[in-house]
């Protein structure tokens, strides 16, 4: 769970339009590693290991161990080159997965944006009465406000004074 301060610091307007730049960085880094591995394989091939780095059996003695040692020495070279080639293949597959993930993130963002746009358009009329208030003000724009003390009570009911009104006075009038 994220701490509350962290969550409050994330604002949708800051995130809108941002891209999955981390995935771009991974893609470029993978490309650099692939280029370096390809260079190293080329360097190993230029060495001509079989001719220049070959160790003859006679160099190590004439026993069975000498033959095994020369075999494994030559085989080690092949394993290094094969391992580098397999690493390149794995990195290419990983790079393809990163690119696919980036595309999925982009499509997900577009779908979320479309959903939010639709949600906003369906809730535009639900403005918590602001529109109704504006329409009411417009409809009553010609109505003159009257300061009437008859509605000074908290329950907004008119106050009625009992008795008939006397001539010329306002006794018994609604207050």
Tab-separated table of C-alpha atoms in Angstrom, residues 2-111:
chain	number	residue	atom	x	y	z
A	2	UNK	CA	1.320	3.450	-0.911
A	3	UNK	CA	1.603	6.067	1.818
A	4	UNK	CA	-1.190	8.691	1.618
A	5	UNK	CA	1.229	11.539	0.841
A	6	UNK	CA	2.561	9.621	-2.157
A	7	UNK	CA	-0.910	8.986	-3.545
A	8	UNK	CA	-1.879	12.644	-3.110
A	9	UNK	CA	1.244	13.716	-4.978
A	10	UNK	CA	0.122	11.843	-8.109
A	11	UNK	CA	-2.069	14.104	-10.180
A	12	UNK	CA	-3.820	12.857	-13.323
A	13	UNK	CA	-2.880	16.005	-15.234
A	14	UNK	CA	0.792	15.212	-14.558
A	15	UNK	CA	0.376	11.707	-15.939
A	16	UNK	CA	-1.708	12.602	-18.983
A	17	UNK	CA	0.250	12.206	-22.184
A	18	UNK	CA	3.260	10.572	-20.567
A	19	UNK	CA	4.823	7.680	-22.411
A	20	UNK	CA	6.414	4.429	-21.338
A	21	UNK	CA	9.929	5.890	-21.520
A	22	UNK	CA	11.373	3.194	-19.268
A	23	UNK	CA	10.569	0.616	-21.913
A	24	UNK	CA	12.272	2.766	-24.559
A	25	UNK	CA	15.369	2.897	-22.371
A	26	UNK	CA	15.365	-0.895	-21.990
A	27	UNK	CA	15.019	-1.283	-25.759
A	28	UNK	CA	18.002	0.968	-26.468
A	29	UNK	CA	20.114	-0.714	-23.779
A	30	UNK	CA	19.351	-4.142	-25.223
A	31	UNK	CA	20.369	-2.874	-28.667
A	32	UNK	CA	23.699	-1.680	-27.223
A	33	UNK	CA	24.365	-5.049	-25.559
A	34	UNK	CA	23.505	-6.936	-28.757
A	35	UNK	CA	25.879	-4.698	-30.726
A	36	UNK	CA	28.682	-5.325	-28.211
A	37	UNK	CA	28.143	-9.101	-28.226
A	38	UNK	CA	28.145	-9.120	-32.024
A	39	UNK	CA	31.428	-7.186	-31.975
A	40	UNK	CA	32.955	-9.672	-29.522
A	41	UNK	CA	31.885	-12.645	-31.650
A	42	UNK	CA	33.499	-10.969	-34.666
A	43	UNK	CA	36.681	-10.409	-32.661
A	44	UNK	CA	36.779	-14.048	-31.576
A	45	UNK	CA	36.322	-15.194	-35.173
A	46	UNK	CA	39.162	-12.910	-36.327
A	47	UNK	CA	41.498	-14.552	-33.855
A	48	UNK	CA	41.252	-17.815	-35.813
A	49	UNK	CA	41.303	-19.765	-32.596
A	50	UNK	CA	41.680	-23.167	-34.193
A	51	UNK	CA	44.944	-22.133	-35.886
A	52	UNK	CA	46.442	-19.546	-33.539
A	53	UNK	CA	45.311	-20.759	-30.139
A	54	UNK	CA	45.422	-24.477	-30.784
A	55	UNK	CA	47.272	-26.524	-28.200
A	56	UNK	CA	48.662	-29.706	-29.615
A	57	UNK	CA	48.521	-32.946	-27.674
A	58	UNK	CA	52.304	-33.214	-27.757
A	59	UNK	CA	52.575	-29.872	-25.906
A	60	UNK	CA	50.892	-31.418	-22.886
A	61	UNK	CA	52.546	-34.798	-22.871
A	62	UNK	CA	51.634	-38.023	-24.520
A	63	UNK	CA	49.028	-39.339	-22.067
A	64	UNK	CA	45.227	-39.697	-22.242
A	65	UNK	CA	44.859	-36.605	-20.127
A	66	UNK	CA	46.685	-34.529	-22.744
A	67	UNK	CA	44.190	-35.521	-25.407
A	68	UNK	CA	41.252	-34.694	-23.155
A	69	UNK	CA	42.793	-31.363	-22.243
A	70	UNK	CA	43.353	-30.298	-25.855
A	71	UNK	CA	39.804	-31.436	-26.741
A	72	UNK	CA	38.230	-29.415	-23.922
A	73	UNK	CA	40.413	-26.405	-24.697
A	74	UNK	CA	39.138	-26.337	-28.284
A	75	UNK	CA	35.600	-27.069	-27.145
A	76	UNK	CA	35.684	-24.185	-24.634
A	77	UNK	CA	36.243	-21.749	-27.480
A	78	UNK	CA	33.203	-23.125	-29.289
A	79	UNK	CA	31.118	-22.912	-26.116
A	80	UNK	CA	32.045	-19.252	-25.629
A	81	UNK	CA	31.043	-18.337	-29.190
A	82	UNK	CA	27.860	-20.429	-29.014
A	83	UNK	CA	26.973	-18.887	-25.652
A	84	UNK	CA	27.400	-15.378	-27.035
A	85	UNK	CA	25.220	-16.270	-30.041
A	86	UNK	CA	22.537	-17.733	-27.751
A	87	UNK	CA	22.690	-14.628	-25.566
A	88	UNK	CA	22.052	-12.511	-28.645
A	89	UNK	CA	19.089	-14.721	-29.552
A	90	UNK	CA	17.699	-14.430	-26.012
A	91	UNK	CA	18.204	-10.667	-25.996
A	92	UNK	CA	16.427	-10.329	-29.348
A	93	UNK	CA	13.476	-12.306	-27.947
A	94	UNK	CA	13.520	-10.153	-24.790
A	95	UNK	CA	13.669	-6.961	-26.862
A	96	UNK	CA	10.672	-8.158	-28.887
A	97	UNK	CA	8.782	-8.791	-25.633
A	98	UNK	CA	9.663	-5.305	-24.374
A	99	UNK	CA	8.397	-3.804	-27.627
A	100	UNK	CA	5.188	-5.817	-27.348
A	101	UNK	CA	4.767	-4.690	-23.724
A	102	UNK	CA	5.291	-1.077	-24.780
A	103	UNK	CA	2.604	-1.470	-27.448
A	104	UNK	CA	0.232	-3.063	-24.912
A	105	UNK	CA	0.819	-0.165	-22.507
A	106	UNK	CA	0.107	2.315	-25.311
A	107	UNK	CA	-3.106	0.527	-26.309
A	108	UNK	CA	-4.167	0.242	-22.675
A	109	UNK	CA	-3.604	3.978	-22.185
A	110	UNK	CA	-5.636	4.754	-25.301
A	111	UNK	CA	-8.453	2.470	-24.138
